[in-house]
Amino acid sequence: MLEKESDKAEFSKALKIGALCIVTYTASYIMRNVLSVSSVQMLKDGFTKDKIGSISSIYFMAYAFGQLVNGRLGDKAKAKNMVVTGLFMSGFAAICFLLVQNLYMQIVVFALNGFGLSMLRGPLVKTISENTIPKHARNICIGFSAAGLCGPLFAGMLAAVLNWRYVFFSSAAITVIMGILSFAVLSFYESKGVIADISKNNKKEKTSYFKMFLIDKFLMYLFVGALTETVSSSVVFWIPAYLAENLGFSASQASLIYSVISVIRSVCPFLCIFIFNLIKNKDRLLIGTLFSAACVFFALMNFASNRWVNISSAVLALVCVGCVSSTLWSFFIPSLGKYGCVSSANGLFDFAGYIAASAANMFFATAVTKFGWTRLTYIWSALMLSGVLVVLLCGVLPLKKVRKV
């Protein structure tokens, strides 16, 4: 009887924490996708691919370096302080972007947007992993990953019905309102003992920054994370433009299709856990197989004469990569709670991912301008092949397993 009551209490606690973190993260992902979903309208409004590519690349770099700094800070500071600061900074930057005309000023304010958004994920995942039991933490992180895929859906819906300037303004309003709500609810949870005071009550021994690299499979997942983030951020970023320019859809149609693709991708975390359990947690096998499938699907985009078949092939590739990403964020990252380095590791993985995405986005913008969409999709396919090779390499190298996760 007491055990059942304890289980109920743990479930109720996890539900409260999970709901808040998921909604907050969804709001941040709307802001993270405003430039992508607005790109088709912005191109018609005088922006060039190179200009948009430069703005997005600097944004990714700012987000990446922010993750490195804020990831470590997130293991020490209160989540509510970081979340409200990050969301307010992001909302302020989006408004400023609408007020400046100079390219360099636009790059600066959008970099501020990236740094602000980098203050959320680490503290939120840390709050989840250290205040809920492992079973619930994993389930919340699955929902957390799905929320990251739902953000583009809502951003795409805004872009389908609003001018791109109003998309920016609406997204800014959402992030500021969410910042206020998150701060208030997290403060209430602290006062009621639902969550611990992260900055004071966490006496768990922490793994140093450099010792994290000795954790089993850490390096493999670091590369996997960089590769999946390149797809999730840089490849997905150019999907609306690809739909409009290469497949002939209108701006509103491209935004709606982008939203539908986001809905489909949101099932990836749930599909991943089903497959993961089916193959008895053999993550290396799962990752290698999915990267192989994504490699084939990206290449097939160039052989489909029907544009709906073309889109289907792209969606299947993105779903495969989304499932790979879920093995990192829904399984590997939460398992690091016992080392006291969830936020730091999260920051490092995001740093690697967004540095890769930043470089890729600049390269993709140049590649599509010079060589066209066909060759660019072959480049996407080649990236997936590199993932297969790394997973195979990690499976045969005699690496010493210092820590088993």
Short mmCIF file of C-alpha atoms in Angstrom, two decimals:
data_model
loop_
_atom_site.label_atom_id
_atom_site.label_comp_id
_atom_site.label_asym_id
_atom_site.label_seq_id
_atom_site.Cartn_x
_atom_site.Cartn_y
_atom_site.Cartn_z
CA MET A 1 0.00 0.00 0.00
CA LEU A 2 2.78 2.40 0.98
CA GLU A 3 4.68 1.44 -2.16
CA LYS A 4 1.67 2.27 -4.35
CA GLU A 5 1.25 5.64 -2.65
CA SER A 6 4.95 6.33 -3.18
CA ASP A 7 4.64 5.42 -6.87
CA LYS A 8 1.64 7.74 -7.18
CA ALA A 9 3.53 10.58 -5.56
CA GLU A 10 6.52 10.06 -7.84
CA PHE A 11 4.28 9.97 -10.91
CA SER A 12 2.45 13.14 -9.84
CA LYS A 13 5.77 14.89 -9.24
CA ALA A 14 7.12 13.78 -12.62
CA LEU A 15 3.93 14.93 -14.35
CA LYS A 16 4.19 18.41 -12.85
CA ILE A 17 7.87 18.81 -13.68
CA GLY A 18 7.56 17.22 -17.11
CA ALA A 19 4.56 19.29 -18.21
CA LEU A 20 6.26 22.57 -17.34
CA CYS A 21 9.59 21.66 -18.93
CA ILE A 22 7.98 20.35 -22.12
CA VAL A 23 5.77 23.43 -22.60
CA THR A 24 8.71 25.76 -21.91
CA TYR A 25 10.91 23.90 -24.36
CA THR A 26 8.21 23.95 -27.04
CA ALA A 27 7.98 27.74 -26.74
CA SER A 28 11.74 28.08 -27.14
CA TYR A 29 11.66 25.90 -30.25
CA ILE A 30 9.12 28.17 -31.88
CA MET A 31 11.66 30.98 -31.58
CA ARG A 32 14.48 28.73 -32.78
CA ASN A 33 12.65 28.12 -36.05
CA VAL A 34 11.43 31.62 -36.94
CA LEU A 35 14.23 32.30 -39.41
CA SER A 36 13.80 28.97 -41.17
CA VAL A 37 10.02 29.17 -41.59
CA SER A 38 10.26 32.83 -42.61
CA SER A 39 13.05 32.27 -45.13
CA VAL A 40 10.80 31.86 -48.19
CA GLN A 41 9.02 35.17 -47.52
CA MET A 42 12.31 36.87 -46.64
CA LEU A 43 13.87 35.75 -49.93
CA LYS A 44 10.99 37.40 -51.78
CA ASP A 45 11.42 40.49 -49.59
CA GLY A 46 14.99 41.15 -50.70
CA PHE A 47 17.08 38.86 -48.50
CA THR A 48 19.54 36.55 -50.27
CA LYS A 49 20.39 32.94 -49.46
CA ASP A 50 23.90 33.98 -48.50
CA LYS A 51 22.58 36.65 -46.14
CA ILE A 52 20.12 34.28 -44.46
CA GLY A 53 22.83 31.61 -44.34
CA SER A 54 25.24 34.03 -42.64
CA ILE A 55 22.66 35.10 -40.05
CA SER A 56 21.73 31.50 -39.25
CA SER A 57 25.36 30.36 -39.09
CA ILE A 58 26.33 33.06 -36.58
CA TYR A 59 23.17 32.21 -34.62
CA PHE A 60 24.24 28.56 -34.46
CA MET A 61 27.73 29.55 -33.34
CA ALA A 62 26.35 31.82 -30.59
CA TYR A 63 24.02 29.03 -29.49
CA ALA A 64 26.89 26.55 -29.50
CA PHE A 65 29.26 28.67 -27.41
CA GLY A 66 26.35 29.60 -25.16
CA GLN A 67 25.70 25.90 -24.54
CA LEU A 68 29.32 25.39 -23.56
CA VAL A 69 29.15 28.22 -21.01
CA ASN A 70 25.56 27.82 -19.84
CA GLY A 71 25.79 24.03 -19.73
CA ARG A 72 28.43 24.24 -17.00
CA LEU A 73 26.61 27.11 -15.30
CA GLY A 74 23.41 25.05 -15.34
CA ASP A 75 24.99 22.53 -12.94
CA LYS A 76 25.37 25.32 -10.38
CA ALA A 77 22.62 27.90 -10.91
CA LYS A 78 18.87 27.72 -10.38
CA ALA A 79 16.93 26.61 -13.43
CA LYS A 80 14.29 29.34 -13.03
CA ASN A 81 16.87 32.13 -13.20
CA MET A 82 18.48 30.77 -16.34
CA VAL A 83 15.19 30.02 -18.07
CA VAL A 84 13.63 33.45 -17.53
CA THR A 85 16.86 35.23 -18.52
CA GLY A 86 17.23 33.14 -21.67
CA LEU A 87 13.64 33.57 -22.83
CA PHE A 88 13.63 37.31 -22.16
CA MET A 89 16.93 37.73 -24.02
CA SER A 90 15.59 35.76 -26.98
CA GLY A 91 12.35 37.75 -27.17
CA PHE A 92 14.22 41.05 -26.96
CA ALA A 93 16.58 39.97 -29.76
CA ALA A 94 13.70 39.01 -32.07
CA ILE A 95 12.11 42.45 -31.67
CA CYS A 96 15.46 44.18 -32.26
CA PHE A 97 15.93 42.14 -35.46
CA LEU A 98 12.82 43.81 -36.89
CA LEU A 99 14.11 47.28 -36.04
CA VAL A 100 17.59 47.11 -37.60
CA GLN A 101 18.41 47.08 -41.32
CA ASN A 102 22.19 46.67 -41.31
CA LEU A 103 23.32 43.08 -41.93
CA TYR A 104 25.97 43.17 -39.21
CA MET A 105 23.49 44.47 -36.64
CA GLN A 106 21.01 41.77 -37.67
CA ILE A 107 23.73 39.17 -37.17
CA VAL A 108 24.56 40.58 -33.72
CA VAL A 109 20.97 40.60 -32.45
CA PHE A 110 20.29 37.12 -33.84
CA ALA A 111 23.45 35.90 -32.13
CA LEU A 112 21.97 37.30 -28.90
CA ASN A 113 18.86 35.24 -29.66
CA GLY A 114 21.00 32.12 -29.96
CA PHE A 115 22.86 32.77 -26.71
CA GLY A 116 19.58 33.34 -24.87
CA LEU A 117 18.05 30.10 -26.11
CA SER A 118 21.18 28.21 -25.06
CA MET A 119 20.28 28.89 -21.42
CA LEU A 120 17.29 26.53 -21.38
CA ARG A 121 17.94 22.91 -22.28
CA GLY A 122 20.73 22.10 -19.82
CA PRO A 123 18.98 23.41 -16.68
CA LEU A 124 15.65 21.89 -17.73
CA VAL A 125 17.11 18.43 -18.41
CA LYS A 126 19.05 18.64 -15.13
CA THR A 127 15.84 19.52 -13.28
CA ILE A 128 14.14 16.50 -14.83
CA SER A 129 16.95 13.98 -14.24
CA GLU A 130 17.71 15.02 -10.66
CA ASN A 131 14.15 15.45 -9.37
CA THR A 132 12.45 12.39 -10.86
CA ILE A 133 13.22 8.68 -10.73
CA PRO A 134 15.05 7.24 -13.80
CA LYS A 135 11.94 5.63 -15.31
CA HIS A 136 9.99 8.89 -15.26
CA ALA A 137 13.03 10.95 -16.29
CA ARG A 138 13.40 8.85 -19.44
CA ASN A 139 9.71 9.21 -20.32
CA ILE A 140 9.80 12.97 -19.75
CA CYS A 141 12.90 13.30 -21.92
CA ILE A 142 11.09 11.43 -24.69
CA GLY A 143 8.29 14.00 -24.47
CA PHE A 144 10.96 16.69 -24.23
CA SER A 145 12.46 15.53 -27.54
CA ALA A 146 9.00 15.43 -29.12
CA ALA A 147 8.42 19.00 -27.94
CA GLY A 148 11.54 20.07 -29.80
CA LEU A 149 9.96 18.71 -32.96
CA CYS A 150 6.56 20.29 -32.29
CA GLY A 151 8.07 23.78 -32.07
CA PRO A 152 8.70 23.89 -35.85
CA LEU A 153 5.06 22.85 -36.37
CA PHE A 154 3.74 25.91 -34.54
CA ALA A 155 6.35 28.17 -36.14
CA GLY A 156 5.36 26.85 -39.57
CA MET A 157 1.68 27.48 -38.85
CA LEU A 158 2.48 31.08 -37.91
CA ALA A 159 4.46 31.53 -41.13
CA ALA A 160 1.60 30.08 -43.19
CA VAL A 161 -0.85 32.78 -42.07
CA LEU A 162 1.32 35.77 -41.10
CA ASN A 163 3.86 38.06 -42.73
CA TRP A 164 7.37 37.11 -41.61
CA ARG A 165 7.68 40.26 -39.47
CA TYR A 166 4.58 39.29 -37.50
CA VAL A 167 5.98 35.77 -37.15
CA PHE A 168 9.01 37.26 -35.39
CA PHE A 169 6.86 39.51 -33.20
CA SER A 170 4.44 36.71 -32.23
CA SER A 171 7.30 34.35 -31.38
CA ALA A 172 8.92 37.05 -29.22
CA ALA A 173 5.66 37.55 -27.32
CA ILE A 174 5.32 33.80 -26.74
CA THR A 175 8.85 33.47 -25.34
CA VAL A 176 8.49 36.44 -22.97
CA ILE A 177 5.13 35.22 -21.64
CA MET A 178 6.53 31.70 -21.24
CA GLY A 179 9.54 33.12 -19.38
CA ILE A 180 7.28 34.78 -16.82
CA LEU A 181 5.13 31.66 -16.39
CA SER A 182 8.12 29.33 -16.07
CA PHE A 183 9.76 31.50 -13.43
CA ALA A 184 6.53 31.68 -11.42
CA VAL A 185 5.79 27.95 -11.58
CA LEU A 186 9.38 26.87 -10.84
CA SER A 187 9.40 29.23 -7.83
CA PHE A 188 6.14 27.66 -6.65
CA TYR A 189 7.54 24.14 -7.12
CA GLU A 190 10.62 25.07 -5.08
CA SER A 191 8.49 26.42 -2.24
CA LYS A 192 6.41 23.23 -2.19
CA GLY A 193 9.41 20.90 -2.38
CA VAL A 194 8.47 19.48 -5.79
CA ILE A 195 11.96 20.33 -7.03
CA ALA A 196 15.18 20.79 -5.10
CA ASP A 197 17.15 24.03 -5.01
CA ILE A 198 19.69 23.04 -7.64
CA SER A 199 22.29 25.58 -6.58
CA LYS A 200 22.30 24.52 -2.92
CA ASN A 201 20.87 21.07 -2.47
CA ASN A 202 22.85 19.16 -5.05
CA LYS A 203 25.68 17.62 -3.03
CA LYS A 204 26.24 14.81 -5.50
CA GLU A 205 29.84 14.29 -6.55
CA LYS A 206 30.28 15.79 -9.99
CA THR A 207 32.31 14.37 -12.84
CA SER A 208 34.88 16.89 -14.06
CA TYR A 209 34.61 18.28 -17.56
CA PHE A 210 37.51 16.25 -18.92
CA LYS A 211 36.54 13.00 -17.18
CA MET A 212 33.24 13.08 -19.04
CA PHE A 213 35.16 11.98 -22.13
CA LEU A 214 36.04 8.73 -20.33
CA ILE A 215 32.40 7.73 -19.97
CA ASP A 216 31.61 4.72 -22.14
CA LYS A 217 30.36 5.70 -25.65
CA PHE A 218 30.70 9.41 -24.84
CA LEU A 219 32.91 10.15 -27.85
CA MET A 220 30.73 8.14 -30.20
CA TYR A 221 27.63 10.00 -29.06
CA LEU A 222 29.49 13.31 -29.35
CA PHE A 223 29.99 12.70 -33.08
CA VAL A 224 26.47 11.28 -33.46
CA GLY A 225 25.07 14.37 -31.74
CA ALA A 226 27.02 16.69 -34.04
CA LEU A 227 25.77 14.83 -37.10
CA THR A 228 22.11 14.65 -36.05
CA GLU A 229 22.12 18.33 -35.08
CA THR A 230 23.53 19.18 -38.51
CA VAL A 231 20.49 17.48 -40.03
CA SER A 232 17.95 18.73 -37.46
CA SER A 233 19.15 22.33 -37.69
CA SER A 234 20.92 22.88 -41.02
CA VAL A 235 19.25 20.39 -43.37
CA VAL A 236 15.79 21.05 -41.92
CA PHE A 237 16.50 24.80 -42.07
CA TRP A 238 16.62 24.66 -45.88
CA ILE A 239 13.54 22.42 -46.32
CA PRO A 240 11.06 25.32 -46.88
CA ALA A 241 13.35 26.87 -49.52
CA TYR A 242 13.87 23.43 -51.11
CA LEU A 243 10.10 22.91 -51.32
CA ALA A 244 9.54 26.32 -52.90
CA GLU A 245 12.51 26.52 -55.28
CA ASN A 246 13.13 22.91 -56.28
CA LEU A 247 9.63 21.44 -56.08
CA GLY A 248 7.62 24.52 -57.08
CA PHE A 249 5.40 25.02 -54.03
CA SER A 250 4.22 28.49 -52.99
CA ALA A 251 5.51 30.12 -49.79
CA SER A 252 2.34 29.28 -47.82
CA GLN A 253 2.27 25.71 -49.18
CA ALA A 254 5.93 25.25 -48.25
CA SER A 255 5.21 26.46 -44.70
CA LEU A 256 2.25 24.10 -44.32
CA ILE A 257 4.21 21.12 -45.67
CA TYR A 258 7.05 22.02 -43.30
CA SER A 259 4.55 21.94 -40.42
CA VAL A 260 3.26 18.52 -41.48
CA ILE A 261 6.84 17.22 -41.70
CA SER A 262 7.39 18.53 -38.16
CA VAL A 263 4.32 16.62 -36.93
CA ILE A 264 5.63 13.42 -38.50
CA ARG A 265 9.09 13.96 -37.00
CA SER A 266 7.53 14.43 -33.55
CA VAL A 267 6.83 10.68 -33.38
CA CYS A 268 10.56 9.91 -33.58
CA PRO A 269 11.18 9.71 -29.80
CA PHE A 270 8.26 7.30 -29.34
CA LEU A 271 9.25 5.23 -32.37
CA CYS A 272 12.81 5.15 -31.08
CA ILE A 273 11.88 3.78 -27.65
CA PHE A 274 9.78 1.05 -29.30
CA ILE A 275 12.66 -0.05 -31.56
CA PHE A 276 15.21 0.42 -28.76
CA ASN A 277 13.33 -1.98 -26.50
CA LEU A 278 12.66 -4.37 -29.39
CA ILE A 279 16.38 -4.83 -30.11
CA LYS A 280 17.21 -5.00 -26.39
CA ASN A 281 19.01 -1.66 -26.03
CA LYS A 282 21.61 -2.33 -28.76
CA ASP A 283 22.16 1.35 -29.46
CA ARG A 284 25.13 0.95 -31.80
CA LEU A 285 23.15 -1.43 -34.04
CA LEU A 286 20.17 0.92 -34.04
CA ILE A 287 22.23 4.02 -34.87
CA GLY A 288 24.20 2.32 -37.66
CA THR A 289 21.06 0.91 -39.28
CA LEU A 290 19.19 4.22 -39.15
CA PHE A 291 22.11 6.21 -40.56
CA SER A 292 22.34 3.68 -43.42
CA ALA A 293 18.64 4.07 -44.18
CA ALA A 294 18.89 7.88 -44.06
CA CYS A 295 21.83 7.75 -46.48
CA VAL A 296 19.70 5.84 -48.99
CA PHE A 297 16.59 8.02 -48.58
CA PHE A 298 18.48 11.30 -49.07
CA ALA A 299 20.06 9.89 -52.25
CA LEU A 300 16.65 8.68 -53.53
CA MET A 301 15.35 12.27 -53.46
CA ASN A 302 17.17 12.80 -56.77
CA PHE A 303 15.50 9.85 -58.49
CA ALA A 304 11.87 10.69 -57.65
CA SER A 305 10.10 12.38 -60.56
CA ASN A 306 6.94 12.91 -58.51
CA ARG A 307 7.41 15.71 -55.98
CA TRP A 308 5.29 13.95 -53.33
CA VAL A 309 7.50 10.87 -53.59
CA ASN A 310 10.46 13.23 -53.29
CA ILE A 311 9.02 14.72 -50.08
CA SER A 312 8.26 11.24 -48.72
CA SER A 313 11.86 10.19 -49.24
CA ALA A 314 13.07 13.31 -47.43
CA VAL A 315 10.66 12.69 -44.56
CA LEU A 316 11.82 9.09 -44.15
CA ALA A 317 15.43 10.27 -44.02
CA LEU A 318 14.57 12.89 -41.40
CA VAL A 319 12.62 10.36 -39.32
CA CYS A 320 15.61 8.01 -39.32
CA VAL A 321 17.92 10.79 -38.14
CA GLY A 322 15.32 11.91 -35.59
CA CYS A 323 15.30 8.43 -34.06
CA VAL A 324 19.10 8.48 -33.86
CA SER A 325 18.91 11.84 -32.11
CA SER A 326 16.42 10.41 -29.63
CA THR A 327 18.87 7.72 -28.53
CA LEU A 328 21.18 10.52 -27.43
CA TRP A 329 18.74 12.93 -25.81
CA SER A 330 16.18 10.46 -24.42
CA PHE A 331 18.49 7.65 -23.28
CA PHE A 332 22.17 8.57 -23.05
CA ILE A 333 21.94 12.10 -21.61
CA PRO A 334 19.46 11.27 -18.78
CA SER A 335 21.69 8.34 -17.78
CA LEU A 336 24.46 10.80 -16.89
CA GLY A 337 22.54 12.05 -13.84
CA LYS A 338 24.49 9.64 -11.60
CA TYR A 339 27.69 11.45 -12.57
CA GLY A 340 26.30 14.90 -11.71
CA CYS A 341 27.16 16.24 -15.16
CA VAL A 342 23.84 16.29 -17.04
CA SER A 343 23.82 20.01 -17.78
CA SER A 344 27.55 20.12 -18.59
CA ALA A 345 27.31 17.12 -20.94
CA ASN A 346 24.16 18.54 -22.50
CA GLY A 347 26.00 21.81 -23.12
CA LEU A 348 28.99 20.04 -24.66
CA PHE A 349 26.81 17.92 -26.98
CA ASP A 350 24.83 20.95 -28.07
CA PHE A 351 28.06 22.91 -28.54
CA ALA A 352 29.47 20.24 -30.85
CA GLY A 353 26.16 19.93 -32.68
CA TYR A 354 25.66 23.61 -33.33
CA ILE A 355 29.26 24.31 -34.29
CA ALA A 356 28.83 21.55 -36.89
CA ALA A 357 25.43 22.96 -37.89
CA SER A 358 26.87 26.47 -38.20
CA ALA A 359 29.64 25.34 -40.53
CA ALA A 360 27.22 23.15 -42.48
CA ASN A 361 24.66 25.91 -42.92
CA MET A 362 27.22 28.28 -44.41
CA PHE A 363 28.49 25.49 -46.65
CA PHE A 364 24.95 24.47 -47.69
CA ALA A 365 24.09 28.07 -48.65
CA THR A 366 27.18 28.26 -50.87
CA ALA A 367 26.66 24.77 -52.30
CA VAL A 368 23.04 25.30 -53.31
CA THR A 369 23.90 28.67 -54.90
CA LYS A 370 26.78 27.25 -56.95
CA PHE A 371 25.73 23.66 -57.62
CA GLY A 372 21.97 23.45 -57.10
CA TRP A 373 19.69 21.33 -54.92
CA THR A 374 20.55 17.96 -56.51
CA ARG A 375 24.17 17.96 -55.45
CA LEU A 376 23.24 19.32 -52.04
CA THR A 377 21.02 16.31 -51.32
CA TYR A 378 23.91 14.02 -52.28
CA ILE A 379 26.02 15.87 -49.72
CA TRP A 380 23.33 15.17 -47.12
CA SER A 381 23.49 11.50 -48.08
CA ALA A 382 27.29 11.47 -47.71
CA LEU A 383 26.99 12.92 -44.20
CA MET A 384 24.80 9.98 -43.19
CA LEU A 385 27.39 7.58 -44.60
CA SER A 386 30.02 9.18 -42.37
CA GLY A 387 27.79 8.37 -39.39
CA VAL A 388 27.70 4.71 -40.38
CA LEU A 389 31.50 4.62 -40.67
CA VAL A 390 32.01 6.20 -37.24
CA VAL A 391 29.64 3.76 -35.55
CA LEU A 392 31.43 0.84 -37.23
CA LEU A 393 34.79 2.26 -36.20
CA CYS A 394 33.70 2.63 -32.58
CA GLY A 395 32.55 -0.99 -32.64
CA VAL A 396 35.92 -2.41 -33.72
CA LEU A 397 38.43 -0.14 -31.97
CA PRO A 398 39.81 -1.60 -28.71
CA LEU A 399 38.70 1.39 -26.62
CA LYS A 400 39.00 1.03 -22.88
CA LYS A 401 35.60 1.32 -21.21
CA VAL A 402 36.37 3.37 -18.16
CA ARG A 403 32.80 4.01 -17.11
CA LYS A 404 29.78 1.97 -18.05
CA VAL A 405 26.57 3.97 -18.61
#
